[in-house]
Amino acid sequence: MHAHVRPHETRGRAGGVAGLATRALVVTALVGGTAAYLHAGTDSASHRRAAGPYSAAALHEAAPYSGSATVTAYSASSDLATSQPSLAGEHLVARTLALASTSTRPANLVHVFHDGQATSLMTTANTVSGALAQADVTVGAHDLVRPGESATTRSGMNIHVVRVTYVVQHARVTVAHQVIRRADPKMAKGKTKLVRSGRNGIVAYTYRVVLHDGKVYRKTVLHRTTVRGALASIVRYGTKRTVRHRSVDSLNWHALAVCESGDNPRAVGGGGDYFGLYQFSVGTWHSVGGTGNPRDASRAEQTKRAKLLYQRRGTSPWPVCGSQLYT
């Protein structure tokens, strides 16, 4: 057993326990690798004798310490301020050793992560909330603690304190306008025309934002107001089929002849009004330079006059079979 005596403040905290007496004694007992601190205080010598060395005393556990049993006693008594061993201290030593050997609780090393930093702490607190108090980490009303504050501490435990804050944000969001497309049968296929220009809309939002350690955790819409409505644009597009322009010689004249006369250059149709491969009337035949009756002309002559007619009037002379030219 070894004792050291030094003056100690009598008001405030002594060995983790509030000092209330004008004469105070703080005893540190190292038993089985665990440090136990004992603070004893009395108002007078008579009170010390009457109450004994453990009145107003409390045992506070601290970090484990490997070594033989050692006791250090500190006294704030004015008559012990000469750094001499205290008799009361030696009496407390024996009592403290016996009490510490059965009452002390080993301290645990825990790691507290908070406010962007990590704090390692040797704590004898039973719960996470006690460990946070010893680490001087304040937990706000909305803050989260993982594991919970009532969880039992254990060696190597990681304690995370998440700072939770609530803010209100305002934002304006652009809403894209729609495009309405309308078919126009008078417009050539592939062509488009803008009939009405569109306009984007604007919507104002008010958000309630939950921040965890300064980062957005959840965002909820509180209000939504339309500042300006969107206006759709209108576009017309053509559906009219266009005739492909091909050279007259590349057209399928044989298909037209088959359709009109069964490919018979001497055919007579329409009650005797139409003649030949392409069923010319006599008047139409003469209009393209033909002479006599079309059915009397050669196949080549009839085809030549039919090509001249097509160049002037397209497929209109053959309203039923004219489309065969494009096959």
Short mmCIF file of C-alpha atoms in Angstrom, two decimals:
data_model
loop_
_atom_site.label_atom_id
_atom_site.label_comp_id
_atom_site.label_asym_id
_atom_site.label_seq_id
_atom_site.Cartn_x
_atom_site.Cartn_y
_atom_site.Cartn_z
CA MET A 1 0.00 0.00 0.00
CA HIS A 2 1.27 3.46 -0.93
CA ALA A 3 -0.35 6.80 -0.14
CA HIS A 4 0.26 10.31 -1.50
CA VAL A 5 -1.38 13.41 -0.11
CA ARG A 6 -1.94 16.68 -1.99
CA PRO A 7 -4.31 19.63 -1.58
CA HIS A 8 -7.51 19.33 -3.62
CA GLU A 9 -10.32 21.78 -4.21
CA THR A 10 -13.21 21.23 -1.89
CA ARG A 11 -15.88 22.66 -4.16
CA GLY A 12 -16.64 21.27 -7.62
CA ARG A 13 -15.72 17.75 -8.63
CA ALA A 14 -13.26 15.36 -7.02
CA GLY A 15 -12.60 11.98 -8.62
CA GLY A 16 -15.83 12.26 -10.66
CA VAL A 17 -18.01 12.98 -7.54
CA ALA A 18 -19.19 16.42 -6.50
CA GLY A 19 -17.18 17.70 -3.52
CA LEU A 20 -19.49 19.23 -0.94
CA ALA A 21 -17.34 19.33 2.21
CA THR A 22 -14.81 21.81 3.47
CA ARG A 23 -12.43 18.96 4.09
CA ALA A 24 -12.27 16.40 1.30
CA LEU A 25 -10.32 13.24 0.75
CA VAL A 26 -9.98 11.57 -2.65
CA VAL A 27 -8.72 7.99 -2.67
CA THR A 28 -7.60 6.09 -5.76
CA ALA A 29 -7.48 2.31 -5.33
CA LEU A 30 -6.02 0.11 -8.06
CA VAL A 31 -7.37 -3.37 -7.49
CA GLY A 32 -7.00 -6.23 -9.94
CA GLY A 33 -6.22 -3.87 -12.79
CA THR A 34 -9.24 -1.56 -12.15
CA ALA A 35 -8.95 1.96 -10.76
CA ALA A 36 -11.57 3.01 -8.20
CA TYR A 37 -11.88 6.61 -7.01
CA LEU A 38 -13.40 7.47 -3.63
CA HIS A 39 -14.20 10.96 -2.40
CA ALA A 40 -14.96 11.50 1.27
CA GLY A 41 -15.76 14.82 2.85
CA THR A 42 -16.69 16.18 6.28
CA ASP A 43 -17.38 19.63 7.67
CA SER A 44 -15.30 19.14 10.83
CA ALA A 45 -13.21 16.66 12.75
CA SER A 46 -16.18 15.86 14.97
CA HIS A 47 -18.33 15.16 11.95
CA ARG A 48 -15.63 12.89 10.57
CA ARG A 49 -15.58 10.89 13.78
CA ALA A 50 -19.36 10.73 13.96
CA ALA A 51 -20.10 9.93 10.36
CA GLY A 52 -17.06 7.80 9.61
CA PRO A 53 -14.88 7.99 6.55
CA TYR A 54 -17.66 6.92 4.07
CA SER A 55 -20.27 9.58 4.81
CA ALA A 56 -20.93 11.65 1.66
CA ALA A 57 -18.64 9.27 -0.22
CA ALA A 58 -19.20 7.71 -3.62
CA LEU A 59 -17.34 5.15 -5.64
CA HIS A 60 -16.52 6.09 -9.27
CA GLU A 61 -15.07 3.53 -11.66
CA ALA A 62 -12.35 4.34 -14.12
CA ALA A 63 -10.11 2.71 -16.68
CA PRO A 64 -8.47 -0.67 -15.98
CA TYR A 65 -4.88 -0.51 -14.89
CA SER A 66 -2.52 -3.48 -14.78
CA GLY A 67 -0.30 -3.64 -11.73
CA SER A 68 -0.21 -4.34 -8.03
CA ALA A 69 -2.73 -2.86 -5.62
CA THR A 70 -1.85 0.79 -5.05
CA VAL A 71 -3.78 3.46 -3.20
CA THR A 72 -3.28 7.18 -3.63
CA ALA A 73 -5.04 9.49 -1.17
CA TYR A 74 -5.46 13.23 -1.73
CA SER A 75 -6.76 15.48 1.01
CA ALA A 76 -8.03 19.04 0.77
CA SER A 77 -7.81 19.48 4.54
CA SER A 78 -5.79 22.54 5.49
CA ASP A 79 -3.89 20.64 8.16
CA LEU A 80 -2.82 18.09 5.52
CA ALA A 81 -1.70 20.61 2.98
CA THR A 82 1.91 19.97 3.99
CA SER A 83 1.98 16.92 1.70
CA GLN A 84 2.11 14.50 4.63
CA PRO A 85 0.32 11.12 4.60
CA SER A 86 -3.21 11.36 5.99
CA LEU A 87 -4.23 9.11 8.83
CA ALA A 88 -7.81 9.26 7.66
CA GLY A 89 -6.53 8.46 4.20
CA GLU A 90 -4.80 5.32 5.41
CA HIS A 91 -7.96 4.26 7.15
CA LEU A 92 -9.91 4.84 3.95
CA VAL A 93 -7.34 2.91 1.97
CA ALA A 94 -8.09 -0.33 3.69
CA ARG A 95 -11.81 0.20 3.46
CA THR A 96 -11.54 1.26 -0.21
CA LEU A 97 -9.52 -1.81 -1.16
CA ALA A 98 -12.14 -4.09 0.31
CA LEU A 99 -15.01 -2.17 -1.28
CA ALA A 100 -13.32 -1.78 -4.69
CA SER A 101 -12.53 -5.48 -4.89
CA THR A 102 -16.26 -6.27 -4.88
CA SER A 103 -17.94 -3.15 -6.26
CA THR A 104 -15.89 -1.91 -9.16
CA ARG A 105 -17.00 -2.43 -12.77
CA PRO A 106 -14.35 -2.70 -15.51
CA ALA A 107 -14.36 0.20 -17.95
CA ASN A 108 -15.11 -0.34 -21.68
CA LEU A 109 -13.44 1.26 -24.66
CA VAL A 110 -16.11 2.72 -26.94
CA HIS A 111 -15.85 4.85 -30.08
CA VAL A 112 -18.22 7.76 -30.56
CA PHE A 113 -18.70 9.11 -34.08
CA HIS A 114 -20.25 12.57 -34.13
CA ASP A 115 -20.05 15.90 -35.95
CA GLY A 116 -17.57 14.56 -38.49
CA GLN A 117 -15.11 13.27 -35.92
CA ALA A 118 -14.41 10.18 -33.85
CA THR A 119 -13.89 10.13 -30.08
CA SER A 120 -12.54 7.09 -28.26
CA LEU A 121 -13.52 6.83 -24.60
CA MET A 122 -12.86 4.54 -21.64
CA THR A 123 -16.21 4.49 -19.89
CA THR A 124 -17.74 2.73 -16.91
CA ALA A 125 -21.24 3.91 -17.83
CA ASN A 126 -23.82 1.17 -18.14
CA THR A 127 -25.68 2.78 -21.05
CA VAL A 128 -24.91 4.60 -24.27
CA SER A 129 -26.45 7.81 -22.90
CA GLY A 130 -24.07 7.67 -19.93
CA ALA A 131 -21.09 7.15 -22.24
CA LEU A 132 -22.14 10.14 -24.35
CA ALA A 133 -22.40 12.27 -21.22
CA GLN A 134 -18.88 11.26 -20.16
CA ALA A 135 -17.65 12.11 -23.68
CA ASP A 136 -19.32 15.56 -23.43
CA VAL A 137 -21.37 14.81 -26.55
CA THR A 138 -24.73 16.55 -26.41
CA VAL A 139 -27.67 14.89 -28.18
CA GLY A 140 -30.39 17.16 -29.55
CA ALA A 141 -34.11 16.47 -29.35
CA HIS A 142 -34.25 15.29 -32.98
CA ASP A 143 -30.81 13.68 -33.22
CA LEU A 144 -30.49 9.94 -33.78
CA VAL A 145 -28.27 7.65 -31.71
CA ARG A 146 -27.33 4.21 -32.99
CA PRO A 147 -27.58 1.97 -31.09
CA GLY A 148 -30.24 3.58 -28.89
CA GLU A 149 -29.35 5.63 -25.84
CA SER A 150 -30.66 2.91 -23.51
CA ALA A 151 -28.43 0.22 -25.07
CA THR A 152 -25.86 -1.40 -22.75
CA THR A 153 -22.26 -0.44 -23.43
CA ARG A 154 -19.76 -3.11 -24.35
CA SER A 155 -16.09 -3.15 -25.21
CA GLY A 156 -15.33 -2.06 -28.78
CA MET A 157 -18.81 -0.59 -29.31
CA ASN A 158 -19.28 2.00 -32.05
CA ILE A 159 -21.76 4.74 -31.16
CA HIS A 160 -23.03 6.95 -33.99
CA VAL A 161 -24.71 10.29 -33.34
CA VAL A 162 -26.57 11.61 -36.38
CA ARG A 163 -27.44 15.31 -36.31
CA VAL A 164 -30.99 15.76 -37.62
CA THR A 165 -32.16 19.16 -38.82
CA TYR A 166 -35.26 20.35 -40.64
CA VAL A 167 -35.32 23.12 -43.24
CA VAL A 168 -37.88 24.59 -45.65
CA GLN A 169 -36.84 25.11 -49.26
CA HIS A 170 -38.51 26.90 -52.17
CA ALA A 171 -37.96 26.14 -55.84
CA ARG A 172 -39.42 26.87 -59.26
CA VAL A 173 -39.60 24.02 -61.75
CA THR A 174 -40.07 24.34 -65.51
CA VAL A 175 -42.77 22.08 -66.99
CA ALA A 176 -42.20 21.17 -70.66
CA HIS A 177 -45.08 21.88 -73.03
CA GLN A 178 -46.72 19.18 -75.14
CA VAL A 179 -46.65 18.92 -78.94
CA ILE A 180 -49.96 18.19 -80.66
CA ARG A 181 -49.62 16.65 -84.15
CA ARG A 182 -52.52 16.79 -86.59
CA ALA A 183 -52.73 15.01 -89.95
CA ASP A 184 -53.26 17.14 -93.06
CA PRO A 185 -54.39 15.14 -96.16
CA LYS A 186 -53.78 18.14 -98.41
CA MET A 187 -50.12 18.36 -97.48
CA ALA A 188 -47.57 16.06 -99.10
CA LYS A 189 -46.42 13.17 -97.01
CA GLY A 190 -43.21 13.99 -95.11
CA LYS A 191 -44.00 17.71 -94.91
CA THR A 192 -44.77 19.48 -91.60
CA LYS A 193 -45.97 22.94 -90.62
CA LEU A 194 -45.91 24.66 -87.22
CA VAL A 195 -49.38 26.08 -86.63
CA ARG A 196 -48.91 27.36 -83.06
CA SER A 197 -45.76 27.76 -80.96
CA GLY A 198 -45.74 26.18 -77.50
CA ARG A 199 -44.75 27.66 -74.14
CA ASN A 200 -43.31 25.93 -71.07
CA GLY A 201 -45.10 26.18 -67.75
CA ILE A 202 -43.69 27.15 -64.33
CA VAL A 203 -44.61 25.50 -61.01
CA ALA A 204 -43.51 26.75 -57.57
CA TYR A 205 -42.79 24.15 -54.88
CA THR A 206 -42.29 24.42 -51.13
CA TYR A 207 -40.38 21.48 -49.64
CA ARG A 208 -39.79 20.24 -46.12
CA VAL A 209 -36.27 18.79 -46.12
CA VAL A 210 -34.82 16.46 -43.49
CA LEU A 211 -31.03 16.59 -43.22
CA HIS A 212 -28.88 13.89 -41.64
CA ASP A 213 -25.46 15.31 -40.83
CA GLY A 214 -26.07 18.06 -43.37
CA LYS A 215 -27.08 15.75 -46.22
CA VAL A 216 -30.60 15.43 -47.66
CA TYR A 217 -32.30 12.37 -46.19
CA ARG A 218 -35.92 13.03 -47.18
CA LYS A 219 -37.73 15.72 -49.17
CA THR A 220 -41.49 16.23 -48.89
CA VAL A 221 -43.68 18.60 -50.92
CA LEU A 222 -45.65 20.95 -48.66
CA HIS A 223 -47.17 23.22 -51.32
CA ARG A 224 -47.44 23.24 -55.14
CA THR A 225 -48.55 26.35 -57.02
CA THR A 226 -48.86 26.81 -60.80
CA VAL A 227 -47.22 30.13 -61.66
CA ARG A 228 -47.77 29.81 -65.42
CA GLY A 229 -49.58 27.07 -67.29
CA ALA A 230 -47.95 25.27 -70.20
CA LEU A 231 -49.25 25.91 -73.74
CA ALA A 232 -49.07 23.06 -76.23
CA SER A 233 -47.66 23.62 -79.69
CA ILE A 234 -49.61 22.44 -82.77
CA VAL A 235 -47.92 20.87 -85.78
CA ARG A 236 -49.60 19.68 -88.97
CA TYR A 237 -48.08 16.84 -90.97
CA GLY A 238 -48.88 15.77 -94.51
CA THR A 239 -50.44 12.45 -95.42
CA LYS A 240 -50.94 12.98 -99.18
CA ARG A 241 -49.12 10.42 -101.27
CA THR A 242 -46.92 11.83 -103.98
CA VAL A 243 -46.52 10.25 -107.42
CA ARG A 244 -43.03 9.10 -108.09
CA HIS A 245 -41.70 10.68 -111.25
CA ARG A 246 -40.24 8.10 -113.57
CA SER A 247 -39.19 8.36 -117.20
CA VAL A 248 -42.01 7.47 -119.56
CA ASP A 249 -40.00 4.62 -121.04
CA SER A 250 -39.48 3.00 -117.62
CA LEU A 251 -43.21 2.66 -116.96
CA ASN A 252 -44.89 -0.76 -117.20
CA TRP A 253 -46.73 -0.37 -120.52
CA HIS A 254 -47.21 -4.10 -120.85
CA ALA A 255 -49.15 -4.20 -117.57
CA LEU A 256 -51.35 -1.33 -118.78
CA ALA A 257 -52.06 -3.15 -122.08
CA VAL A 258 -52.97 -6.36 -120.28
CA CYS A 259 -55.37 -4.48 -118.01
CA GLU A 260 -57.01 -2.44 -120.83
CA SER A 261 -57.25 -4.95 -123.70
CA GLY A 262 -55.85 -8.27 -122.54
CA ASP A 263 -52.70 -7.27 -124.51
CA ASN A 264 -54.64 -7.48 -127.80
CA PRO A 265 -53.65 -4.74 -130.33
CA ARG A 266 -56.84 -5.43 -132.33
CA ALA A 267 -59.25 -5.24 -129.39
CA VAL A 268 -62.48 -3.24 -129.59
CA GLY A 269 -64.21 -2.13 -126.39
CA GLY A 270 -66.67 0.29 -124.91
CA GLY A 271 -69.44 -0.60 -127.38
CA GLY A 272 -67.17 0.02 -130.36
CA ASP A 273 -65.77 3.37 -129.16
CA TYR A 274 -62.31 2.27 -127.96
CA PHE A 275 -59.61 0.39 -129.88
CA GLY A 276 -56.26 -1.32 -129.65
CA LEU A 277 -53.85 -2.18 -126.83
CA TYR A 278 -54.61 0.95 -124.83
CA GLN A 279 -58.25 1.45 -125.85
CA PHE A 280 -57.86 4.77 -127.65
CA SER A 281 -60.91 6.61 -128.94
CA VAL A 282 -60.42 7.75 -132.53
CA GLY A 283 -60.38 11.39 -131.49
CA THR A 284 -57.77 10.86 -128.80
CA TRP A 285 -55.71 8.83 -131.20
CA HIS A 286 -55.65 11.63 -133.75
CA SER A 287 -54.77 14.20 -131.00
CA VAL A 288 -51.41 12.51 -130.45
CA GLY A 289 -50.55 12.23 -134.16
CA GLY A 290 -52.17 8.92 -135.02
CA THR A 291 -53.92 8.27 -138.34
CA GLY A 292 -56.78 5.99 -139.21
CA ASN A 293 -58.03 3.57 -136.54
CA PRO A 294 -55.75 2.74 -133.59
CA ARG A 295 -56.42 -1.00 -133.93
CA ASP A 296 -54.88 -0.96 -137.40
CA ALA A 297 -51.54 0.42 -136.16
CA SER A 298 -48.64 -1.75 -135.05
CA ARG A 299 -47.99 -2.58 -131.41
CA ALA A 300 -44.98 -0.25 -131.39
CA GLU A 301 -47.00 2.61 -132.94
CA GLN A 302 -49.77 2.21 -130.41
CA THR A 303 -47.27 2.24 -127.53
CA LYS A 304 -45.55 5.36 -128.95
CA ARG A 305 -48.88 7.25 -129.08
CA ALA A 306 -49.80 6.05 -125.57
CA LYS A 307 -46.54 7.51 -124.20
CA LEU A 308 -47.27 10.85 -125.84
CA LEU A 309 -50.73 10.82 -124.27
CA TYR A 310 -49.28 10.04 -120.81
CA GLN A 311 -46.83 12.94 -121.07
CA ARG A 312 -49.76 15.29 -121.67
CA ARG A 313 -52.39 13.95 -119.28
CA GLY A 314 -50.76 11.45 -116.94
CA THR A 315 -52.86 8.42 -116.06
CA SER A 316 -56.21 10.20 -116.38
CA PRO A 317 -57.04 8.58 -119.80
CA TRP A 318 -56.91 5.22 -118.00
CA PRO A 319 -58.78 5.83 -114.74
CA VAL A 320 -59.08 2.13 -113.91
CA CYS A 321 -55.81 0.67 -115.19
CA GLY A 322 -53.49 3.69 -115.04
CA SER A 323 -51.91 2.61 -111.74
CA GLN A 324 -50.53 -0.48 -113.53
CA LEU A 325 -47.91 1.75 -115.10
CA TYR A 326 -46.14 2.02 -111.70
CA THR A 327 -46.00 -1.67 -110.97
#
